[in-house]
């Protein structure tokens, strides 16, 4: 099956700093999403981004499907950005997401 | 708010017991997916229903079962509970029959088995 690796596994930032999270996947996919799991456990949709670039406020994401990776950029980080960031991928015609192991982010005030 | 509603938010029960988790998908979504998130296994796919029919099974134990009703809400039944079943259980919904559209996750049900 597809392997999904996320890096770095852990990240500590000062408020206001920028960061880049990476998701590598081992096979071609036609579906990719980024999620933020907040400290209360909720999984929040950030981006649906099988390919291309999207931006939403301080967050943006880029997926290069042909090279099998996706990047999530967080600018001017805030303490509320803390939590775990997951990418999830799916192959065409399949019925499930494969989740990466996540990047645990802590933003310090 | 994702539009996917899960109840209850928290559940504490004893080993050997049976519980039912409920999920209402986003309006218009026909697919419902169940995932389990435990500390040692990460997020694992359990089962998927599309318009009332089971479409795919993942790592779902025989003690677990699910169904999707005509109004499209879904229930996940967990029986003969063990300590290791303690986890966050998520429901997700999407419009398509498979993972070719965006999926939206509910807030999860945190199950603690004591």
mmCIF file of C-alpha atoms in Angstrom:
data_model
loop_
_atom_site.group_PDB
_atom_site.id
_atom_site.type_symbol
_atom_site.label_atom_id
_atom_site.label_comp_id
_atom_site.label_asym_id
_atom_site.label_seq_id
_atom_site.Cartn_x
_atom_site.Cartn_y
_atom_site.Cartn_z
ATOM 1 C CA UNK A 1 0.000 0.000 0.000
ATOM 2 C CA UNK A 2 0.903 3.657 -0.170
ATOM 3 C CA UNK A 3 3.353 4.929 2.421
ATOM 4 C CA UNK A 4 2.893 8.498 3.654
ATOM 5 C CA UNK A 5 5.737 10.181 5.471
ATOM 6 C CA UNK A 6 5.534 13.552 7.133
ATOM 7 C CA UNK A 7 8.381 15.711 8.291
ATOM 8 C CA UNK A 8 9.441 17.011 10.654
ATOM 9 C CA UNK A 9 7.726 14.839 13.289
ATOM 10 C CA UNK A 10 7.927 17.623 15.864
ATOM 11 C CA UNK A 11 8.308 21.371 15.569
ATOM 12 C CA UNK A 12 8.517 24.115 18.169
ATOM 13 C CA UNK A 13 8.199 27.722 17.031
ATOM 14 C CA UNK A 14 8.055 31.136 18.562
ATOM 15 C CA UNK A 15 4.907 33.086 17.793
ATOM 16 C CA UNK A 16 5.338 34.981 14.542
ATOM 17 C CA UNK A 17 7.706 32.487 12.932
ATOM 18 C CA UNK A 18 7.113 30.741 9.608
ATOM 19 C CA UNK A 19 7.297 27.025 8.930
ATOM 20 C CA UNK A 20 7.057 24.441 6.167
ATOM 21 C CA UNK A 21 5.630 20.969 6.715
ATOM 22 C CA UNK A 22 6.237 18.236 4.184
ATOM 23 C CA UNK A 23 4.269 15.170 3.100
ATOM 24 C CA UNK A 24 5.864 12.542 0.858
ATOM 25 C CA UNK A 25 3.882 9.670 -0.594
ATOM 26 C CA UNK A 26 5.155 6.546 -2.260
ATOM 27 C CA UNK A 27 2.717 6.160 -5.163
ATOM 28 C CA UNK A 28 0.492 8.251 -7.398
ATOM 29 C CA UNK A 29 -2.622 9.631 -5.751
ATOM 30 C CA UNK A 30 -5.633 11.530 -6.975
ATOM 31 C CA UNK A 31 -6.755 12.920 -3.660
ATOM 32 C CA UNK A 32 -4.841 14.721 -0.924
ATOM 33 C CA UNK A 33 -6.016 16.702 2.065
ATOM 34 C CA UNK A 34 -4.300 18.515 4.911
ATOM 35 C CA UNK A 35 -5.893 18.481 8.357
ATOM 36 C CA UNK A 36 -5.179 20.185 11.647
ATOM 37 C CA UNK A 37 -5.994 18.220 14.780
ATOM 38 C CA UNK A 38 -6.377 20.721 17.581
ATOM 39 C CA UNK A 39 -5.590 19.973 21.238
ATOM 40 C CA UNK A 40 -9.228 18.962 21.788
ATOM 41 C CA UNK A 41 -8.918 16.228 19.149
ATOM 42 C CA UNK A 42 -11.000 17.816 16.407
ATOM 43 C CA UNK A 43 -9.848 17.191 12.826
ATOM 44 C CA UNK A 44 -10.192 20.398 10.869
ATOM 45 C CA UNK A 45 -10.016 20.522 7.071
ATOM 46 C CA UNK A 46 -7.291 22.858 5.896
ATOM 47 C CA UNK A 47 -6.906 22.105 2.202
ATOM 48 C CA UNK A 48 -8.239 19.737 -0.410
ATOM 49 C CA UNK A 49 -5.318 19.841 -2.801
ATOM 50 C CA UNK A 50 -4.703 16.892 -5.152
ATOM 51 C CA UNK A 51 -2.462 19.202 -7.196
ATOM 52 C CA UNK A 52 -1.499 22.837 -7.520
ATOM 53 C CA UNK A 53 -1.339 25.629 -4.972
ATOM 54 C CA UNK A 54 -3.959 27.076 -2.660
ATOM 55 C CA UNK A 55 -3.913 29.793 -0.041
ATOM 56 C CA UNK A 56 -6.173 30.523 2.883
ATOM 57 C CA UNK A 57 -5.078 33.423 5.027
ATOM 58 C CA UNK A 58 -1.764 32.645 6.705
ATOM 59 C CA UNK A 59 -1.781 29.093 5.388
ATOM 60 C CA UNK A 60 -0.948 27.877 1.933
ATOM 61 C CA UNK A 61 -0.309 24.475 0.389
ATOM 62 C CA UNK A 62 1.316 23.104 -2.712
ATOM 63 C CA UNK A 63 1.066 19.602 -4.120
ATOM 64 C CA UNK A 64 3.392 18.370 -6.858
ATOM 65 C CA UNK A 65 1.669 15.109 -7.691
ATOM 66 C CA UNK A 66 4.218 14.042 -10.320
ATOM 67 C CA UNK A 67 6.985 14.243 -7.704
ATOM 68 C CA UNK A 68 4.824 12.753 -4.952
ATOM 69 C CA UNK A 69 4.966 15.418 -2.316
ATOM 70 C CA UNK A 70 2.932 18.178 -0.756
ATOM 71 C CA UNK A 71 3.969 21.150 1.363
ATOM 72 C CA UNK A 72 2.007 23.118 3.937
ATOM 73 C CA UNK A 73 3.240 26.619 4.741
ATOM 74 C CA UNK A 74 2.313 28.396 7.934
ATOM 75 C CA UNK A 75 3.263 32.057 8.143
ATOM 76 C CA UNK A 76 3.234 34.340 11.175
ATOM 77 C CA UNK A 77 2.364 31.405 13.415
ATOM 78 C CA UNK A 78 0.030 31.885 16.377
ATOM 79 C CA UNK A 79 -0.425 29.828 19.539
ATOM 80 C CA UNK A 80 -3.755 28.634 18.161
ATOM 81 C CA UNK A 81 -1.852 26.910 15.340
ATOM 82 C CA UNK A 82 -0.572 24.357 17.867
ATOM 83 C CA UNK A 83 -1.653 20.787 17.364
ATOM 84 C CA UNK A 84 -0.939 17.970 14.939
ATOM 85 C CA UNK A 85 -0.979 18.423 11.173
ATOM 86 C CA UNK A 86 -1.881 15.408 9.064
ATOM 87 C CA UNK A 87 -1.814 14.844 5.374
ATOM 88 C CA UNK A 88 -4.023 12.112 3.965
ATOM 89 C CA UNK A 89 -3.916 10.633 0.494
ATOM 90 C CA UNK A 90 -6.069 8.317 -1.579
ATOM 91 C CA UNK A 91 -5.582 6.543 -4.864
ATOM 92 C CA UNK A 92 -8.131 6.696 -7.628
ATOM 93 C CA UNK A 93 -11.005 4.278 -7.089
ATOM 94 C CA UNK A 94 -10.147 3.504 -3.480
ATOM 95 C CA UNK A 95 -12.373 3.944 -0.482
ATOM 96 C CA UNK A 96 -10.082 5.205 2.218
ATOM 97 C CA UNK A 97 -7.558 7.812 3.115
ATOM 98 C CA UNK A 98 -4.079 6.793 4.158
ATOM 99 C CA UNK A 99 -2.942 9.190 6.848
ATOM 100 C CA UNK A 100 0.608 10.210 7.543
ATOM 101 C CA UNK A 101 1.971 10.026 11.082
ATOM 102 C CA UNK A 102 1.619 13.770 11.467
ATOM 103 C CA UNK A 103 3.730 16.767 12.447
ATOM 104 C CA UNK A 104 3.238 17.911 16.025
ATOM 105 C CA UNK A 105 3.525 21.699 16.172
ATOM 106 C CA UNK A 106 3.848 23.768 19.304
ATOM 107 C CA UNK A 107 3.825 27.551 19.015
ATOM 108 C CA UNK A 108 5.164 29.408 22.038
ATOM 109 C CA UNK A 109 3.920 32.858 23.063
ATOM 110 C CA UNK B 1 -18.118 23.414 11.608
ATOM 111 C CA UNK B 2 -17.662 20.584 9.100
ATOM 112 C CA UNK B 3 -21.365 19.773 8.911
ATOM 113 C CA UNK B 4 -20.741 16.214 10.127
ATOM 114 C CA UNK B 5 -22.283 15.547 13.533
ATOM 115 C CA UNK B 6 -21.132 12.808 15.871
ATOM 116 C CA UNK B 7 -22.692 11.847 19.163
ATOM 117 C CA UNK B 8 -21.812 11.396 21.904
ATOM 118 C CA UNK B 9 -18.621 13.453 22.233
ATOM 119 C CA UNK B 10 -17.361 11.386 25.157
ATOM 120 C CA UNK B 11 -18.192 7.901 26.356
ATOM 121 C CA UNK B 12 -16.844 6.007 29.339
ATOM 122 C CA UNK B 13 -17.813 2.385 29.707
ATOM 123 C CA UNK B 14 -16.621 -0.846 31.267
ATOM 124 C CA UNK B 15 -14.931 -3.791 29.627
ATOM 125 C CA UNK B 16 -17.362 -6.268 28.131
ATOM 126 C CA UNK B 17 -20.001 -3.674 27.438
ATOM 127 C CA UNK B 18 -21.525 -2.576 24.123
ATOM 128 C CA UNK B 19 -21.824 0.990 22.821
ATOM 129 C CA UNK B 20 -23.268 2.707 19.764
ATOM 130 C CA UNK B 21 -21.689 5.732 18.126
ATOM 131 C CA UNK B 22 -23.807 7.860 15.844
ATOM 132 C CA UNK B 23 -22.924 9.975 12.827
ATOM 133 C CA UNK B 24 -24.976 12.340 10.683
ATOM 134 C CA UNK B 25 -23.227 13.210 7.419
ATOM 135 C CA UNK B 26 -23.179 16.602 5.710
ATOM 136 C CA UNK B 27 -26.352 17.407 3.868
ATOM 137 C CA UNK B 28 -26.223 15.788 0.443
ATOM 138 C CA UNK B 29 -23.285 13.477 1.160
ATOM 139 C CA UNK B 30 -24.013 9.838 0.454
ATOM 140 C CA UNK B 31 -20.755 8.294 1.695
ATOM 141 C CA UNK B 32 -19.937 7.773 5.348
ATOM 142 C CA UNK B 33 -16.561 6.557 6.583
ATOM 143 C CA UNK B 34 -15.510 5.465 10.049
ATOM 144 C CA UNK B 35 -11.952 5.840 11.336
ATOM 145 C CA UNK B 36 -10.293 4.904 14.605
ATOM 146 C CA UNK B 37 -7.453 6.920 16.098
ATOM 147 C CA UNK B 38 -5.533 5.198 18.840
ATOM 148 C CA UNK B 39 -2.231 6.272 20.328
ATOM 149 C CA UNK B 40 -0.223 3.403 18.874
ATOM 150 C CA UNK B 41 -1.956 2.951 15.503
ATOM 151 C CA UNK B 42 -2.655 6.449 14.260
ATOM 152 C CA UNK B 43 -5.724 7.058 12.113
ATOM 153 C CA UNK B 44 -7.028 3.788 10.690
ATOM 154 C CA UNK B 45 -9.893 3.253 8.279
ATOM 155 C CA UNK B 46 -12.629 0.951 9.589
ATOM 156 C CA UNK B 47 -15.513 0.857 7.135
ATOM 157 C CA UNK B 48 -17.352 2.823 4.441
ATOM 158 C CA UNK B 49 -21.007 3.005 3.430
ATOM 159 C CA UNK B 50 -22.467 4.586 0.340
ATOM 160 C CA UNK B 51 -26.196 5.263 0.151
ATOM 161 C CA UNK B 52 -26.990 2.518 2.632
ATOM 162 C CA UNK B 53 -24.664 -0.146 1.270
ATOM 163 C CA UNK B 54 -21.361 -1.290 2.681
ATOM 164 C CA UNK B 55 -18.630 -0.492 0.160
ATOM 165 C CA UNK B 56 -15.329 -1.171 1.832
ATOM 166 C CA UNK B 57 -13.911 -2.666 4.979
ATOM 167 C CA UNK B 58 -10.617 -1.858 6.575
ATOM 168 C CA UNK B 59 -9.136 -2.939 9.874
ATOM 169 C CA UNK B 60 -12.485 -3.461 11.576
ATOM 170 C CA UNK B 61 -12.716 -6.097 14.270
ATOM 171 C CA UNK B 62 -15.449 -8.729 14.175
ATOM 172 C CA UNK B 63 -16.750 -7.307 17.463
ATOM 173 C CA UNK B 64 -17.491 -4.068 15.620
ATOM 174 C CA UNK B 65 -20.296 -3.514 13.138
ATOM 175 C CA UNK B 66 -21.864 -0.583 11.375
ATOM 176 C CA UNK B 67 -24.822 0.355 9.261
ATOM 177 C CA UNK B 68 -26.163 3.288 7.319
ATOM 178 C CA UNK B 69 -29.870 4.013 7.526
ATOM 179 C CA UNK B 70 -32.258 5.315 4.830
ATOM 180 C CA UNK B 71 -31.892 8.862 6.168
ATOM 181 C CA UNK B 72 -28.118 8.372 5.610
ATOM 182 C CA UNK B 73 -27.066 8.608 9.230
ATOM 183 C CA UNK B 74 -24.726 5.857 10.343
ATOM 184 C CA UNK B 75 -24.085 3.973 13.550
ATOM 185 C CA UNK B 76 -20.968 2.134 14.642
ATOM 186 C CA UNK B 77 -21.600 -0.608 17.183
ATOM 187 C CA UNK B 78 -18.749 -1.781 19.379
ATOM 188 C CA UNK B 79 -19.329 -4.857 21.533
ATOM 189 C CA UNK B 80 -17.438 -6.948 24.091
ATOM 190 C CA UNK B 81 -15.301 -3.889 24.665
ATOM 191 C CA UNK B 82 -11.680 -4.253 25.694
ATOM 192 C CA UNK B 83 -9.275 -1.741 27.194
ATOM 193 C CA UNK B 84 -7.508 -1.538 23.836
ATOM 194 C CA UNK B 85 -10.656 -0.230 22.156
ATOM 195 C CA UNK B 86 -10.177 3.076 23.920
ATOM 196 C CA UNK B 87 -9.663 5.573 21.120
ATOM 197 C CA UNK B 88 -11.072 8.512 19.205
ATOM 198 C CA UNK B 89 -13.613 7.375 16.640
ATOM 199 C CA UNK B 90 -14.192 9.677 13.702
ATOM 200 C CA UNK B 91 -16.899 9.702 11.120
ATOM 201 C CA UNK B 92 -16.358 11.413 7.776
ATOM 202 C CA UNK B 93 -18.622 12.043 4.828
ATOM 203 C CA UNK B 94 -18.172 12.850 1.160
ATOM 204 C CA UNK B 95 -20.390 13.244 -1.840
ATOM 205 C CA UNK B 96 -18.778 10.608 -4.020
ATOM 206 C CA UNK B 97 -18.818 6.839 -3.867
ATOM 207 C CA UNK B 98 -15.068 6.710 -3.300
ATOM 208 C CA UNK B 99 -12.253 8.989 -2.230
ATOM 209 C CA UNK B 100 -12.327 11.206 -5.280
ATOM 210 C CA UNK B 101 -13.879 14.203 -3.541
ATOM 211 C CA UNK B 102 -13.146 16.160 -0.402
ATOM 212 C CA UNK B 103 -13.996 14.412 2.860
ATOM 213 C CA UNK B 104 -15.251 16.208 5.948
ATOM 214 C CA UNK B 105 -14.689 14.830 9.440
ATOM 215 C CA UNK B 106 -16.858 15.094 12.504
ATOM 216 C CA UNK B 107 -15.497 16.178 15.875
ATOM 217 C CA UNK B 108 -15.055 12.576 16.982
ATOM 218 C CA UNK B 109 -16.277 10.428 19.854
ATOM 219 C CA UNK B 110 -13.712 9.785 22.563
ATOM 220 C CA UNK B 111 -14.288 6.298 23.947
ATOM 221 C CA UNK B 112 -12.678 5.273 27.201
ATOM 222 C CA UNK B 113 -13.000 1.661 28.293
ATOM 223 C CA UNK B 114 -12.239 1.079 31.980
#
